[in-house]
Coordinates of C-alpha atoms in Angstrom, one line a residue:
M1 CA -13.5 -0.6 -46.3
L2 CA -9.7 -0.4 -45.7
H3 CA -8.8 -3.0 -43.5
I4 CA -5.2 -2.1 -42.0
I5 CA -2.7 -5.1 -41.2
P6 CA -0.4 -3.4 -37.9
N7 CA 2.8 -4.9 -38.1
S8 CA 6.1 -4.1 -36.4
E9 CA 6.9 -1.2 -38.6
T10 CA 3.5 0.4 -38.3
C11 CA 2.6 -0.8 -34.7
N12 CA 3.1 1.7 -32.0
C13 CA 2.5 -0.9 -29.1
Y14 CA 4.9 -3.5 -30.8
A15 CA 7.1 -1.0 -31.0
V16 CA 7.4 0.0 -26.9
R17 CA 6.4 -3.2 -26.2
A18 CA 10.0 -4.7 -27.6
A19 CA 12.2 -1.5 -27.1
A20 CA 10.1 -2.8 -23.1
R21 CA 11.8 -6.0 -23.6
H22 CA 14.6 -5.0 -24.3
V23 CA 15.9 -2.5 -22.5
T24 CA 14.4 -4.8 -19.5
Q25 CA 16.7 -7.0 -20.5
Y26 CA 20.2 -4.8 -20.3
Y27 CA 19.1 -3.7 -17.2
D28 CA 18.7 -7.6 -16.1
Q29 CA 22.0 -8.2 -18.1
F30 CA 24.2 -6.4 -15.3
L31 CA 22.2 -6.9 -11.9
A32 CA 22.4 -10.6 -12.7
P33 CA 25.2 -10.3 -10.8
T34 CA 22.8 -9.3 -7.3
G35 CA 20.4 -11.7 -7.9
L36 CA 18.0 -10.2 -8.4
R37 CA 15.7 -8.6 -11.9
I38 CA 15.0 -5.1 -13.3
S39 CA 11.6 -5.0 -11.5
Q40 CA 12.5 -6.5 -8.2
F41 CA 15.0 -3.6 -8.0
G42 CA 11.8 -1.6 -8.9
I43 CA 9.5 -2.6 -6.2
L44 CA 13.4 -2.7 -3.9
T45 CA 13.8 0.9 -4.6
R46 CA 9.4 2.3 -3.8
L47 CA 10.3 0.6 -0.5
K48 CA 13.1 2.2 1.0
I49 CA 11.6 5.7 -1.0
Y50 CA 8.5 5.1 0.8
G51 CA 8.3 2.9 3.7
P52 CA 6.5 0.0 3.5
L53 CA 2.8 0.6 1.6
T54 CA 0.3 -1.8 0.7
I55 CA 0.1 -4.2 -2.1
S56 CA -2.1 -2.0 -3.8
E57 CA -0.3 1.7 -3.0
L58 CA 2.8 -0.5 -4.1
A59 CA 1.1 -1.1 -8.2
E60 CA -0.3 2.2 -7.9
K61 CA 3.3 3.5 -7.5
M62 CA 5.1 1.4 -10.8
A63 CA 2.0 1.9 -12.6
I64 CA 1.4 -1.9 -12.9
D65 CA -1.8 -4.8 -11.8
R66 CA -1.6 -6.0 -8.3
T67 CA -1.8 -9.3 -10.1
T68 CA 1.8 -8.8 -11.6
L69 CA 3.0 -7.1 -8.5
G70 CA 2.2 -10.3 -6.7
R71 CA 4.0 -12.4 -8.7
N72 CA 7.3 -10.4 -8.3
I73 CA 7.1 -10.0 -5.3
Q74 CA 6.7 -13.7 -4.4
P75 CA 10.8 -14.5 -4.7
L76 CA 11.7 -11.5 -2.4
Q77 CA 9.4 -12.3 0.3
R78 CA 10.9 -16.0 0.1
D79 CA 14.2 -14.5 -0.4
G80 CA 14.0 -12.6 3.2
L81 CA 14.1 -9.5 1.3
V82 CA 11.1 -7.7 2.2
V83 CA 7.8 -9.1 4.2
I84 CA 4.8 -8.5 4.7
A85 CA 2.5 -8.1 7.7
P86 CA -0.6 -7.2 8.1
T87 CA -0.8 -2.3 8.7
A88 CA -1.2 -1.5 12.4
A89 CA -4.2 0.5 11.1
D90 CA -5.9 -2.6 9.4
R91 CA -5.1 -6.0 10.2
R92 CA -7.3 -7.1 6.9
A93 CA -4.5 -5.0 5.3
K94 CA -1.5 -6.5 4.3
E95 CA 1.9 -4.7 4.0
I96 CA 5.1 -5.1 2.1
R97 CA 8.4 -4.6 4.2
L98 CA 12.1 -4.0 3.0
T99 CA 14.1 -6.4 5.4
V100 CA 17.5 -5.2 6.5
P101 CA 18.4 -8.0 4.7
G102 CA 16.1 -7.1 1.6
S103 CA 18.0 -3.0 1.7
T104 CA 22.0 -5.1 1.2
R105 CA 21.0 -6.3 -1.7
L106 CA 19.1 -3.1 -2.8
E107 CA 22.1 -1.1 -2.0
A108 CA 24.7 -4.3 -4.7
A109 CA 21.6 -3.9 -7.2
R110 CA 21.9 0.2 -6.9
E111 CA 25.6 -0.3 -7.6
R112 CA 25.0 -2.5 -11.0
W113 CA 22.2 0.3 -11.5
Q114 CA 24.2 2.7 -12.0
M115 CA 26.4 0.6 -14.0
A116 CA 23.5 -0.1 -16.6
Q117 CA 21.8 3.8 -16.8
A118 CA 26.1 5.0 -17.7
Q119 CA 26.2 2.1 -20.2
F120 CA 22.9 3.0 -21.5
E121 CA 23.0 6.8 -21.3
T122 CA 26.7 6.8 -23.5
S123 CA 25.3 4.0 -25.6
F124 CA 22.2 6.0 -26.4
G125 CA 23.4 9.6 -26.2
S126 CA 22.0 11.6 -22.7
N127 CA 20.0 13.7 -24.6
R128 CA 18.7 10.7 -26.1
A129 CA 17.8 9.1 -23.4
A130 CA 16.3 11.6 -21.5
E131 CA 13.8 12.7 -24.2
L132 CA 13.1 9.2 -24.9
R133 CA 12.3 9.6 -21.1
A134 CA 10.6 12.5 -21.3
L135 CA 8.1 10.9 -24.5
L136 CA 7.4 8.0 -22.3
R137 CA 6.2 10.2 -19.1
T138 CA 4.2 12.4 -22.0
V139 CA 2.9 8.1 -22.9
S140 CA 2.5 7.1 -19.2
A141 CA 0.3 10.5 -18.7
L142 CA -2.3 9.9 -21.5
D143 CA -6.6 9.1 -21.3
T144 CA -6.8 5.8 -20.1
P145 CA -9.1 3.4 -23.1
A146 CA -12.4 3.7 -21.8
Q147 CA -11.5 7.7 -22.0
F148 CA -10.8 7.3 -25.1
A149 CA -14.2 5.2 -26.3
E150 CA -16.0 8.4 -24.9
R151 CA -14.5 9.9 -28.3
P152 CA -15.9 9.7 -32.0

Protein backbone atom coordinates (compact mmCIF):
# COMPACT_ATOMS: atom_id res chain seq x y z
CA MET A 1 0.00 0.00 0.00
CA LEU A 2 1.35 3.40 -1.00
CA HIS A 3 1.36 5.95 1.80
CA ILE A 4 1.13 9.53 0.67
CA ILE A 5 2.36 12.08 3.15
CA PRO A 6 0.69 15.45 2.56
CA ASN A 7 2.93 18.45 2.43
CA SER A 8 2.68 22.10 1.55
CA GLU A 9 3.74 21.43 -2.05
CA THR A 10 1.05 18.85 -2.84
CA CYS A 11 -1.88 19.50 -0.51
CA ASN A 12 -4.59 21.57 -2.20
CA CYS A 13 -6.19 22.48 1.10
CA TYR A 14 -2.93 23.75 2.56
CA ALA A 15 -2.22 25.87 -0.52
CA VAL A 16 -5.67 27.47 -0.47
CA ARG A 17 -5.59 28.09 3.29
CA ALA A 18 -2.07 29.54 3.19
CA ALA A 19 -3.05 31.85 0.33
CA ALA A 20 -6.24 32.87 2.16
CA ARG A 21 -4.26 33.71 5.31
CA HIS A 22 -1.76 35.73 3.30
CA VAL A 23 -4.42 37.70 1.42
CA THR A 24 -6.42 38.23 4.63
CA GLN A 25 -3.35 39.68 6.37
CA TYR A 26 -2.70 41.88 3.34
CA TYR A 27 -6.22 43.38 3.42
CA ASP A 28 -6.18 43.59 7.23
CA GLN A 29 -3.06 45.77 7.05
CA PHE A 30 -4.82 48.23 4.75
CA LEU A 31 -7.95 48.27 6.92
CA ALA A 32 -6.10 48.55 10.26
CA PRO A 33 -6.43 52.37 10.50
CA THR A 34 -10.23 51.97 10.44
CA GLY A 35 -10.26 49.46 13.30
CA LEU A 36 -11.85 46.78 11.12
CA ARG A 37 -10.59 43.46 9.86
CA ILE A 38 -11.51 42.21 6.39
CA SER A 39 -13.93 39.68 7.91
CA GLN A 40 -15.76 42.49 9.74
CA PHE A 41 -15.69 44.64 6.61
CA GLY A 42 -17.44 41.78 4.79
CA ILE A 43 -20.16 41.62 7.43
CA LEU A 44 -20.82 45.37 7.33
CA THR A 45 -20.78 45.36 3.51
CA ARG A 46 -23.41 42.63 3.28
CA LEU A 47 -25.61 44.38 5.84
CA LYS A 48 -25.33 47.60 3.80
CA ILE A 49 -26.25 45.77 0.60
CA TYR A 50 -29.01 43.48 1.91
CA GLY A 51 -30.29 45.35 4.94
CA PRO A 52 -31.07 43.56 8.21
CA LEU A 53 -30.43 39.81 8.09
CA THR A 54 -30.82 36.97 10.53
CA ILE A 55 -27.60 35.33 11.68
CA SER A 56 -28.43 32.29 9.53
CA GLU A 57 -29.07 34.42 6.44
CA LEU A 58 -25.87 36.38 6.91
CA ALA A 59 -23.83 33.21 7.53
CA GLU A 60 -25.21 31.73 4.32
CA LYS A 61 -24.42 34.87 2.29
CA MET A 62 -20.87 34.86 3.66
CA ALA A 63 -20.40 31.08 3.29
CA ILE A 64 -19.27 30.70 6.91
CA ASP A 65 -20.70 28.87 9.88
CA ARG A 66 -22.82 30.64 12.47
CA THR A 67 -20.24 30.18 15.24
CA THR A 68 -17.50 31.93 13.27
CA LEU A 69 -19.93 34.66 12.29
CA GLY A 70 -20.92 35.12 15.93
CA ARG A 71 -17.30 35.63 16.97
CA ASN A 72 -16.87 38.26 14.25
CA ILE A 73 -20.09 40.08 15.16
CA GLN A 74 -19.30 40.48 18.87
CA PRO A 75 -16.72 43.29 18.48
CA LEU A 76 -18.95 45.02 15.93
CA GLN A 77 -21.84 44.93 18.39
CA ARG A 78 -19.61 46.03 21.28
CA ASP A 79 -18.42 49.03 19.23
CA GLY A 80 -21.98 49.99 18.25
CA LEU A 81 -21.47 49.26 14.55
CA VAL A 82 -24.29 46.71 14.47
CA VAL A 83 -27.25 45.91 16.68
CA ILE A 84 -28.90 42.55 17.18
CA ALA A 85 -32.62 42.60 17.82
CA PRO A 86 -35.63 40.30 17.47
CA THR A 87 -37.21 40.29 14.01
CA ALA A 88 -40.61 41.88 13.55
CA ALA A 89 -42.06 38.67 12.09
CA ASP A 90 -40.73 36.24 14.71
CA ARG A 91 -39.63 37.61 18.09
CA ARG A 92 -37.58 34.43 18.69
CA ALA A 93 -35.41 35.06 15.61
CA LYS A 94 -32.69 37.69 15.82
CA GLU A 95 -31.52 39.95 13.02
CA ILE A 96 -28.41 42.03 12.67
CA ARG A 97 -28.72 45.65 11.60
CA LEU A 98 -26.07 48.11 10.50
CA THR A 99 -26.08 51.26 12.65
CA VAL A 100 -25.29 54.81 11.50
CA PRO A 101 -21.82 54.62 13.11
CA GLY A 102 -21.38 51.25 11.37
CA SER A 103 -22.26 52.76 8.02
CA THR A 104 -19.82 55.62 8.64
CA ARG A 105 -17.03 53.21 9.59
CA LEU A 106 -17.83 51.06 6.55
CA GLU A 107 -17.46 54.06 4.25
CA ALA A 108 -14.04 54.89 5.71
CA ALA A 109 -13.01 51.23 5.41
CA ARG A 110 -14.30 51.03 1.83
CA GLU A 111 -11.72 53.61 0.77
CA ARG A 112 -8.95 51.53 2.41
CA TRP A 113 -10.36 48.34 0.85
CA GLN A 114 -10.21 50.00 -2.59
CA MET A 115 -6.55 50.82 -1.95
CA ALA A 116 -5.83 47.19 -1.00
CA GLN A 117 -7.75 45.94 -4.02
CA ALA A 118 -5.90 48.26 -6.41
CA GLN A 119 -2.49 47.40 -4.92
CA PHE A 120 -3.20 43.67 -5.07
CA GLU A 121 -4.23 43.91 -8.71
CA THR A 122 -1.17 45.99 -9.52
CA SER A 123 1.14 43.50 -7.83
CA PHE A 124 -0.58 40.30 -8.96
CA GLY A 125 -1.93 41.56 -12.29
CA SER A 126 -5.53 42.48 -13.06
CA ASN A 127 -6.08 39.58 -15.46
CA ARG A 128 -4.51 37.05 -13.09
CA ALA A 129 -6.59 38.44 -10.20
CA ALA A 130 -9.78 38.05 -12.27
CA GLU A 131 -8.75 34.50 -13.21
CA LEU A 132 -8.01 33.72 -9.56
CA ARG A 133 -11.45 34.94 -8.47
CA ALA A 134 -13.09 32.85 -11.21
CA LEU A 135 -11.14 29.74 -10.16
CA LEU A 136 -12.00 30.26 -6.50
CA ARG A 137 -15.71 30.70 -7.33
CA THR A 138 -15.51 27.39 -9.22
CA VAL A 139 -13.89 25.70 -6.22
CA SER A 140 -16.59 27.14 -3.94
CA ALA A 141 -19.28 25.66 -6.18
CA LEU A 142 -17.87 22.11 -5.93
CA ASP A 143 -19.87 19.34 -4.32
CA THR A 144 -19.88 19.14 -0.54
CA PRO A 145 -17.83 16.43 1.21
CA ALA A 146 -21.01 14.39 1.79
CA GLN A 147 -21.58 14.35 -1.96
CA PHE A 148 -17.94 13.32 -2.54
CA ALA A 149 -18.44 10.36 -0.19
CA GLU A 150 -21.28 9.04 -2.37
CA ARG A 151 -18.92 8.62 -5.30
CA PRO A 152 -16.80 5.50 -5.73
